Coordinates of N, CA and C in Angstrom, one line a residue:
M1 N 30.5 11.5 2.5 CA 29.6 11.6 3.6 C 28.2 11.7 3.0
S2 N 27.2 11.4 3.8 CA 25.8 11.4 3.3 C 25.3 12.9 3.1
R3 N 24.4 13.0 2.2 CA 23.7 14.3 1.9 C 22.3 14.3 2.5
I4 N 22.1 15.4 3.2 CA 20.8 15.6 3.9 C 20.1 16.8 3.4
L5 N 18.8 16.7 3.1 CA 18.0 17.9 2.7 C 17.2 18.2 3.9
V6 N 17.2 19.5 4.3 CA 16.5 20.0 5.4 C 15.4 21.0 4.9
V7 N 14.1 20.6 5.1 CA 13.0 21.4 4.6 C 12.3 22.0 5.8
D8 N 12.3 23.4 5.9 CA 11.6 24.0 6.9 C 11.4 25.5 6.5
D9 N 10.2 26.0 6.8 CA 9.9 27.4 6.4 C 10.3 28.4 7.5
V10 N 10.8 27.9 8.7 CA 11.2 28.7 9.8 C 12.7 28.7 9.8
A11 N 13.3 29.8 9.4 CA 14.8 29.9 9.3 C 15.6 29.5 10.5
S12 N 15.1 29.9 11.7 CA 15.9 29.5 12.9 C 15.9 28.0 13.2
Q13 N 14.7 27.4 12.9 CA 14.7 25.9 13.1 C 15.6 25.2 12.0
Q14 N 15.5 25.7 10.8 CA 16.3 25.1 9.7 C 17.8 25.3 10.0
D15 N 18.2 26.4 10.5 CA 19.6 26.7 10.8 C 20.1 25.8 11.9
L16 N 19.3 25.6 12.9 CA 19.6 24.8 14.1 C 19.9 23.3 13.6
I17 N 19.0 22.8 12.8 CA 19.1 21.4 12.3 C 20.3 21.3 11.3
C18 N 20.4 22.3 10.5 CA 21.6 22.2 9.5 C 22.9 22.3 10.2
R19 N 23.1 23.2 11.2 CA 24.3 23.3 11.9 C 24.7 22.0 12.6
A20 N 23.7 21.4 13.3 CA 23.9 20.1 14.0 C 24.3 19.0 13.0
L21 N 23.7 18.9 11.9 CA 24.0 17.9 10.9 C 25.4 18.1 10.3
Q22 N 25.7 19.4 10.0 CA 27.0 19.7 9.5 C 28.1 19.4 10.5
D23 N 27.9 19.7 11.7 CA 28.8 19.4 12.8 C 29.1 17.9 12.9
A24 N 28.0 17.1 12.6 CA 28.2 15.7 12.6 C 28.8 15.1 11.4
G25 N 29.2 16.0 10.4 CA 29.9 15.6 9.2 C 29.0 15.4 8.0
Y26 N 27.8 15.7 8.0 CA 26.9 15.6 6.8 C 27.0 16.8 5.9
T27 N 26.8 16.5 4.6 CA 26.6 17.6 3.6 C 25.1 17.9 3.7
V28 N 24.8 19.2 3.9 CA 23.5 19.6 4.1 C 23.0 20.7 3.0
S29 N 21.8 20.5 2.5 CA 21.2 21.5 1.6 C 19.9 21.8 2.2
Q30 N 19.3 22.9 1.7 CA 18.1 23.5 2.3 C 17.0 23.8 1.3
A31 N 15.8 23.6 1.7 CA 14.6 24.1 0.9 C 13.6 24.7 1.9
H32 N 12.8 25.6 1.3 CA 11.9 26.3 2.2 C 10.4 25.9 1.8
D33 N 10.2 25.4 0.6 CA 8.8 25.1 0.2 C 8.9 23.9 -0.7
G34 N 7.7 23.4 -1.1 CA 7.5 22.2 -1.9 C 8.2 22.3 -3.3
D35 N 8.2 23.4 -3.9 CA 8.8 23.6 -5.2 C 10.4 23.4 -5.1
E36 N 10.9 24.0 -4.1 CA 12.4 23.9 -3.8 C 12.8 22.5 -3.5
V37 N 11.9 21.8 -2.8 CA 12.2 20.4 -2.4 C 12.5 19.5 -3.7
M38 N 11.6 19.6 -4.6 CA 11.7 18.8 -5.8 C 12.9 19.2 -6.7
Q39 N 13.2 20.5 -6.8 CA 14.4 21.0 -7.5 C 15.6 20.5 -6.8
N40 N 15.6 20.6 -5.5 CA 16.8 20.2 -4.7 C 17.1 18.7 -4.8
I41 N 16.1 17.9 -4.8 CA 16.2 16.5 -5.0 C 16.9 16.2 -6.3
E42 N 16.4 16.8 -7.3 CA 17.0 16.6 -8.7 C 18.5 17.0 -8.7
L43 N 18.8 18.1 -8.1 CA 20.1 18.7 -8.1 C 21.1 18.0 -7.2
N44 N 20.7 17.7 -5.9 CA 21.6 17.2 -4.9 C 21.5 15.7 -4.6
K45 N 20.4 15.1 -5.0 CA 20.1 13.7 -4.7 C 20.4 13.3 -3.2
P46 N 19.6 13.8 -2.3 CA 19.9 13.6 -0.9 C 19.7 12.1 -0.5
D47 N 20.4 11.7 0.5 CA 20.3 10.4 1.1 C 19.2 10.3 2.1
L48 N 18.8 11.5 2.7 CA 17.8 11.5 3.7 C 17.2 12.9 3.7
I49 N 15.9 13.0 4.1 CA 15.2 14.3 4.1 C 14.6 14.6 5.5
V50 N 14.9 15.7 6.1 CA 14.2 16.2 7.3 C 13.2 17.2 6.8
L51 N 11.9 16.8 7.0 CA 10.8 17.5 6.4 C 9.8 18.1 7.4
N52 N 9.7 19.4 7.4 CA 8.7 20.0 8.3 C 7.3 19.9 7.7
V53 N 6.3 19.7 8.5 CA 4.9 19.5 8.0 C 4.4 20.9 7.4
V54 N 4.7 22.0 8.0 CA 4.2 23.3 7.5 C 5.2 23.9 6.6
T55 N 4.9 23.9 5.3 CA 5.7 24.5 4.3 C 4.8 25.2 3.3
E56 N 5.4 26.2 2.6 CA 4.6 26.9 1.6 C 4.4 26.1 0.3
R57 N 3.4 26.4 -0.4 CA 3.1 25.9 -1.7 C 2.5 24.4 -1.6
L58 N 3.3 23.5 -1.1 CA 2.9 22.2 -0.7 C 3.2 22.0 0.7
N59 N 2.3 21.3 1.5 CA 2.6 21.1 2.9 C 3.5 19.8 2.9
G60 N 4.1 19.5 4.1 CA 5.0 18.4 4.2 C 4.3 17.1 3.9
Y61 N 3.1 16.9 4.2 CA 2.4 15.7 3.9 C 2.2 15.5 2.4
E62 N 1.9 16.6 1.7 CA 1.8 16.5 0.2 C 3.2 16.1 -0.4
I63 N 4.2 16.7 0.1 CA 5.6 16.5 -0.3 C 5.9 15.0 -0.1
L64 N 5.6 14.5 1.1 CA 5.9 13.1 1.5 C 5.2 12.2 0.5
R65 N 3.9 12.5 0.3 CA 3.1 11.6 -0.7 C 3.8 11.6 -2.0
K66 N 4.2 12.7 -2.5 CA 4.9 12.8 -3.9 C 6.2 12.0 -3.9
L67 N 6.9 12.1 -2.8 CA 8.2 11.4 -2.7 C 7.9 9.9 -2.7
R68 N 6.9 9.4 -2.0 CA 6.6 8.0 -1.9 C 6.0 7.4 -3.2
E69 N 5.4 8.3 -4.0 CA 4.8 7.8 -5.3 C 5.8 7.8 -6.4
N70 N 6.9 8.5 -6.2 CA 8.0 8.6 -7.3 C 9.0 7.4 -7.1
E71 N 9.2 6.7 -8.2 CA 10.1 5.5 -8.2 C 11.5 5.9 -7.7
R72 N 12.0 7.1 -8.1 CA 13.3 7.5 -7.8 C 13.5 8.0 -6.4
T73 N 12.4 8.4 -5.8 CA 12.5 9.0 -4.4 C 11.9 8.2 -3.3
K74 N 11.2 7.1 -3.7 CA 10.4 6.5 -2.7 C 11.2 5.8 -1.6
R75 N 12.5 5.5 -1.8 CA 13.3 4.8 -0.8 C 14.1 5.8 0.0
I76 N 14.0 7.1 -0.2 CA 14.8 8.1 0.6 C 14.1 8.2 2.0
P77 N 14.9 7.9 3.0 CA 14.3 8.0 4.4 C 13.9 9.5 4.6
V78 N 12.7 9.6 5.3 CA 12.2 11.0 5.6 C 11.9 11.0 7.1
V79 N 12.4 12.1 7.7 CA 12.1 12.4 9.1 C 11.2 13.6 9.1
V80 N 10.0 13.4 9.6 CA 9.0 14.5 9.6 C 9.1 15.2 10.9
S81 N 9.1 16.6 10.8 CA 9.1 17.4 12.0 C 7.9 18.3 12.1
S82 N 7.4 18.5 13.3 CA 6.2 19.3 13.4 C 6.0 19.9 14.8
T83 N 5.3 21.0 14.9 CA 4.9 21.5 16.2 C 3.7 20.7 16.8
K84 N 3.0 20.0 15.9 CA 1.9 19.2 16.3 C 2.5 17.9 16.9
N85 N 2.3 17.6 18.1 CA 2.8 16.5 18.8 C 1.7 15.5 19.2
T86 N 0.8 15.3 18.3 CA -0.4 14.4 18.7 C -0.1 13.0 18.1
D87 N -0.8 12.0 18.7 CA -0.7 10.7 18.2 C -1.2 10.6 16.8
F88 N -2.2 11.4 16.5 CA -2.8 11.3 15.1 C -1.7 11.8 14.1
D89 N -1.1 12.9 14.4 CA -0.1 13.4 13.4 C 1.1 12.5 13.2
K90 N 1.5 11.9 14.3 CA 2.6 10.9 14.2 C 2.1 9.7 13.4
A91 N 0.9 9.2 13.6 CA 0.4 8.0 12.9 C 0.2 8.4 11.4
W92 N -0.3 9.6 11.2 CA -0.6 10.0 9.8 C 0.8 10.1 9.0
S93 N 1.8 10.6 9.7 CA 3.1 10.7 9.0 C 3.6 9.4 8.7
M94 N 3.5 8.4 9.6 CA 4.0 7.1 9.3 C 3.1 6.4 8.2
E95 N 1.8 6.6 8.3 CA 1.0 6.1 7.2 C 1.4 6.5 5.8
L96 N 1.8 7.8 5.7 CA 2.2 8.3 4.5 C 3.6 7.9 4.1
G97 N 4.3 7.3 5.0 CA 5.6 6.8 4.6 C 6.8 7.4 5.3
A98 N 6.6 8.2 6.3 CA 7.7 8.8 7.1 C 8.5 7.6 7.8
D99 N 9.7 7.8 8.0 CA 10.6 6.8 8.7 C 10.7 7.2 10.2
A100 N 10.5 8.5 10.5 CA 10.6 8.9 11.9 C 9.8 10.2 12.0
Y101 N 9.5 10.6 13.2 CA 8.7 11.8 13.5 C 9.4 12.5 14.7
V102 N 9.6 13.8 14.6 CA 10.3 14.6 15.6 C 9.4 15.8 15.9
A103 N 9.0 15.9 17.2 CA 8.2 17.1 17.6 C 9.1 18.3 17.8
K104 N 8.6 19.5 17.5 CA 9.2 20.7 17.8 C 8.8 21.2 19.2
P105 N 9.6 21.9 19.9 CA 10.9 22.4 19.5 C 12.0 21.3 19.3
I106 N 12.8 21.5 18.3 CA 13.8 20.5 17.9 C 14.9 20.4 18.9
D107 N 15.2 19.1 19.2 CA 16.4 18.8 19.9 C 17.4 18.3 18.9
A108 N 18.3 19.2 18.5 CA 19.2 18.9 17.4 C 20.0 17.6 17.6
E109 N 20.5 17.3 18.8 CA 21.2 16.1 19.0 C 20.3 14.9 18.7
Y110 N 19.1 15.0 19.1 CA 18.2 13.9 18.9 C 17.9 13.7 17.4
V111 N 17.8 14.8 16.6 CA 17.6 14.7 15.2 C 18.9 14.0 14.5
V112 N 20.0 14.4 15.0 CA 21.3 13.8 14.4 C 21.3 12.3 14.7
S113 N 20.9 11.9 15.9 CA 20.9 10.5 16.2 C 19.9 9.7 15.4
I114 N 18.8 10.3 15.1 CA 17.8 9.6 14.3 C 18.3 9.5 12.8
V115 N 18.9 10.6 12.3 CA 19.5 10.6 11.0 C 20.6 9.5 10.9
Q116 N 21.4 9.4 11.9 CA 22.5 8.4 11.9 C 21.9 7.0 11.9
Q117 N 20.9 6.7 12.7 CA 20.3 5.4 12.7 C 19.6 5.0 11.4
L118 N 18.9 6.0 10.8 CA 18.2 5.7 9.6 C 19.2 5.4 8.4
L119 N 20.3 6.2 8.4 CA 21.3 6.0 7.3 C 22.0 4.7 7.5
E120 N 22.3 4.3 8.8 CA 23.0 3.0 9.0 C 22.0 1.9 8.6
T121 N 20.8 2.0 9.0 CA 19.8 1.0 8.6 C 19.7 0.8 7.1
Q122 N 19.7 2.0 6.4 CA 19.6 2.0 5.0 C 20.8 1.3 4.3
L123 N 22.0 1.5 4.9 CA 23.2 0.9 4.3 C 23.2 -0.6 4.5
M124 N 22.6 -1.0 5.6 CA 22.6 -2.5 5.9 C 21.6 -3.2 5.0
Q125 N 20.6 -2.6 4.4 CA 19.6 -3.2 3.6 C 20.0 -3.2 2.2
P126 N 20.2 -4.3 1.6 CA 20.6 -4.3 0.2 C 19.4 -3.9 -0.7
E127 N 19.6 -3.1 -1.7 CA 18.6 -2.7 -2.6 C 18.3 -3.8 -3.6
T128 N 17.2 -4.5 -3.4 CA 16.9 -5.6 -4.3 C 15.5 -5.3 -5.0
T129 N 15.4 -5.7 -6.2 CA 14.2 -5.6 -6.9 C 13.7 -7.0 -7.2
I130 N 12.5 -7.4 -6.8 CA 12.0 -8.7 -7.1 C 10.9 -8.6 -8.1
S131 N 10.9 -9.3 -9.1 CA 9.9 -9.3 -10.1 C 8.6 -9.8 -9.5
P132 N 7.4 -9.3 -10.1 CA 6.2 -9.8 -9.5 C 6.0 -11.3 -9.6
E133 N 6.6 -11.9 -10.7 CA 6.5 -13.4 -10.9 C 7.3 -14.1 -9.8
A134 N 8.5 -13.6 -9.5 CA 9.3 -14.2 -8.4 C 8.7 -14.0 -7.1
D135 N 8.1 -12.8 -6.9 CA 7.5 -12.5 -5.6 C 6.3 -13.4 -5.4
T136 N 5.5 -13.6 -6.4 CA 4.4 -14.5 -6.3 C 4.8 -15.9 -6.0
A137 N 5.8 -16.4 -6.7 CA 6.3 -17.8 -6.5 C 6.8 -17.9 -5.1
L138 N 7.6 -16.9 -4.6 CA 8.1 -16.9 -3.2 C 6.9 -17.0 -2.2
F139 N 5.9 -16.2 -2.5 CA 4.7 -16.1 -1.6 C 4.1 -17.5 -1.5
F140 N 3.8 -18.1 -2.7 CA 3.2 -19.4 -2.6 C 4.1 -20.5 -2.1
D141 N 5.4 -20.4 -2.2 CA 6.3 -21.4 -1.6 C 6.2 -21.3 -0.1
M142 N 6.1 -20.0 0.4 CA 6.0 -19.8 1.8 C 4.6 -20.3 2.3
L143 N 3.6 -20.0 1.6 CA 2.2 -20.5 1.9 C 2.2 -22.0 2.0
D144 N 2.8 -22.7 1.0 CA 2.8 -24.1 1.0 C 3.6 -24.7 2.3
E145 N 4.6 -24.0 2.6 CA 5.4 -24.4 3.8 C 4.6 -24.2 5.1
I146 N 3.9 -23.1 5.2 CA 3.1 -22.8 6.4 C 1.9 -23.8 6.5
L147 N 1.2 -24.1 5.3 CA 0.1 -25.0 5.3 C 0.5 -26.5 5.3
G148 N 1.7 -26.7 4.9 CA 2.2 -28.1 4.9 C 1.6 -28.8 3.7
T149 N 1.3 -28.1 2.6 CA 0.8 -28.8 1.4 C 1.8 -28.7 0.3
E150 N 1.7 -29.6 -0.6 CA 2.6 -29.6 -1.8 C 1.8 -29.4 -3.1
E151 N 0.5 -29.3 -3.0 CA -0.3 -29.1 -4.2 C -1.4 -28.1 -3.9
S152 N -2.0 -27.6 -4.9 CA -3.0 -26.6 -4.7 C -4.2 -27.2 -3.8
I153 N -4.7 -26.4 -2.9 CA -5.8 -26.9 -2.1 C -7.2 -26.6 -2.8
G154 N -7.1 -25.9 -3.9 CA -8.3 -25.7 -4.7 C -9.4 -24.8 -4.2
S155 N -9.3 -24.2 -3.0 CA -10.3 -23.3 -2.5 C -9.6 -22.1 -1.9
P156 N -10.4 -21.0 -1.7 CA -9.8 -19.8 -1.2 C -9.4 -20.0 0.3
I157 N -8.4 -19.3 0.7 CA -8.0 -19.2 2.1 C -8.5 -17.9 2.6
W158 N -9.1 -17.8 3.8 CA -9.6 -16.6 4.4 C -8.7 -16.3 5.6
I159 N -8.2 -15.0 5.6 CA -7.4 -14.6 6.8 C -7.9 -13.3 7.3
V160 N -7.8 -13.1 8.6 CA -8.2 -11.8 9.2 C -7.5 -10.7 8.5
D161 N -8.3 -9.6 8.2 CA -7.7 -8.4 7.5 C -6.5 -7.9 8.2
S162 N -6.5 -7.7 9.5 CA -5.3 -7.1 10.1 C -4.1 -7.9 10.0
A163 N -4.2 -9.2 9.7 CA -3.0 -10.0 9.5 C -2.7 -10.2 8.1
A164 N -3.4 -9.6 7.2 CA -3.3 -9.9 5.8 C -2.0 -9.2 5.3
I165 N -1.4 -9.7 4.3 CA -0.3 -9.1 3.6 C -0.8 -8.3 2.5
D166 N -0.3 -7.1 2.3 CA -0.8 -6.2 1.3 C -0.1 -6.5 0.0
V167 N -0.7 -7.4 -0.8 CA -0.2 -7.8 -2.1 C -1.3 -7.8 -3.1
P168 N -1.0 -7.6 -4.4 CA -2.0 -7.4 -5.4 C -3.0 -8.6 -5.6
W169 N -2.6 -9.8 -5.3 CA -3.5 -10.9 -5.6 C -4.5 -11.2 -4.5
I170 N -4.5 -10.4 -3.4 CA -5.4 -10.6 -2.4 C -6.6 -9.6 -2.5
G171 N -7.8 -10.1 -2.6 CA -9.0 -9.3 -2.7 C -9.6 -8.9 -1.4
D172 N -10.2 -7.7 -1.3 CA -10.8 -7.3 0.0 C -12.2 -7.9 0.1
S173 N -12.5 -8.5 1.3 CA -13.8 -9.1 1.5 C -14.4 -8.7 2.8
G174 N -14.4 -7.4 3.1 CA -15.1 -6.9 4.3 C -14.6 -7.5 5.6
G175 N -13.5 -7.1 6.1 CA -13.0 -7.6 7.4 C -12.1 -8.8 7.3
F176 N -12.2 -9.5 6.2 CA -11.4 -10.7 5.9 C -10.8 -10.5 4.5
R177 N -9.7 -11.2 4.2 CA -9.2 -11.1 2.8 C -9.1 -12.5 2.3
E178 N -9.3 -12.6 1.0 CA -9.4 -14.0 0.4 C -8.1 -14.1 -0.5
I179 N -7.4 -15.2 -0.3 CA -6.3 -15.5 -1.2 C -6.8 -16.6 -2.1
R180 N -6.7 -16.3 -3.4 CA -7.1 -17.3 -4.4 C -5.9 -18.2 -4.6
Y181 N -6.0 -19.4 -4.3 CA -4.8 -20.3 -4.4 C -5.2 -21.5 -5.3

């Protein structure tokens, strides 16, 4: 069964989430602060993390940022939990790489359903690594197909920034992005 790490500095909230996940058949470990999170990840290698925003030493956002920057942990699904139920906090969590956001007070059944959905989604997605060269070739093949060209058009293509794909060969040009082709 999947391993879940629950990070919360409030014991009652952590116990509620842990019991619900254990009742659903998951193996659960706990951490109370940022230092314990990193140690726990090394020791238990969780399949998913339920992460409270307010934790000691490192806050949940700092922990999430570290997880996403680390090659070994960047693909672990993270459910952020917080007493702050504002659109900004939800958006900021997603911007930092959270896979879901749950407002407190915690509805344990809801957390279990989110965990199940994220783990099922993760199982359905094959873990593939594409080399930058293959990724670049695939991009230009797709671009050729979209534009209907078979040879280089020899000039930059400008696309609206909000529709731009975040890839290294696209340069920022103030509201528009330029693809050098």
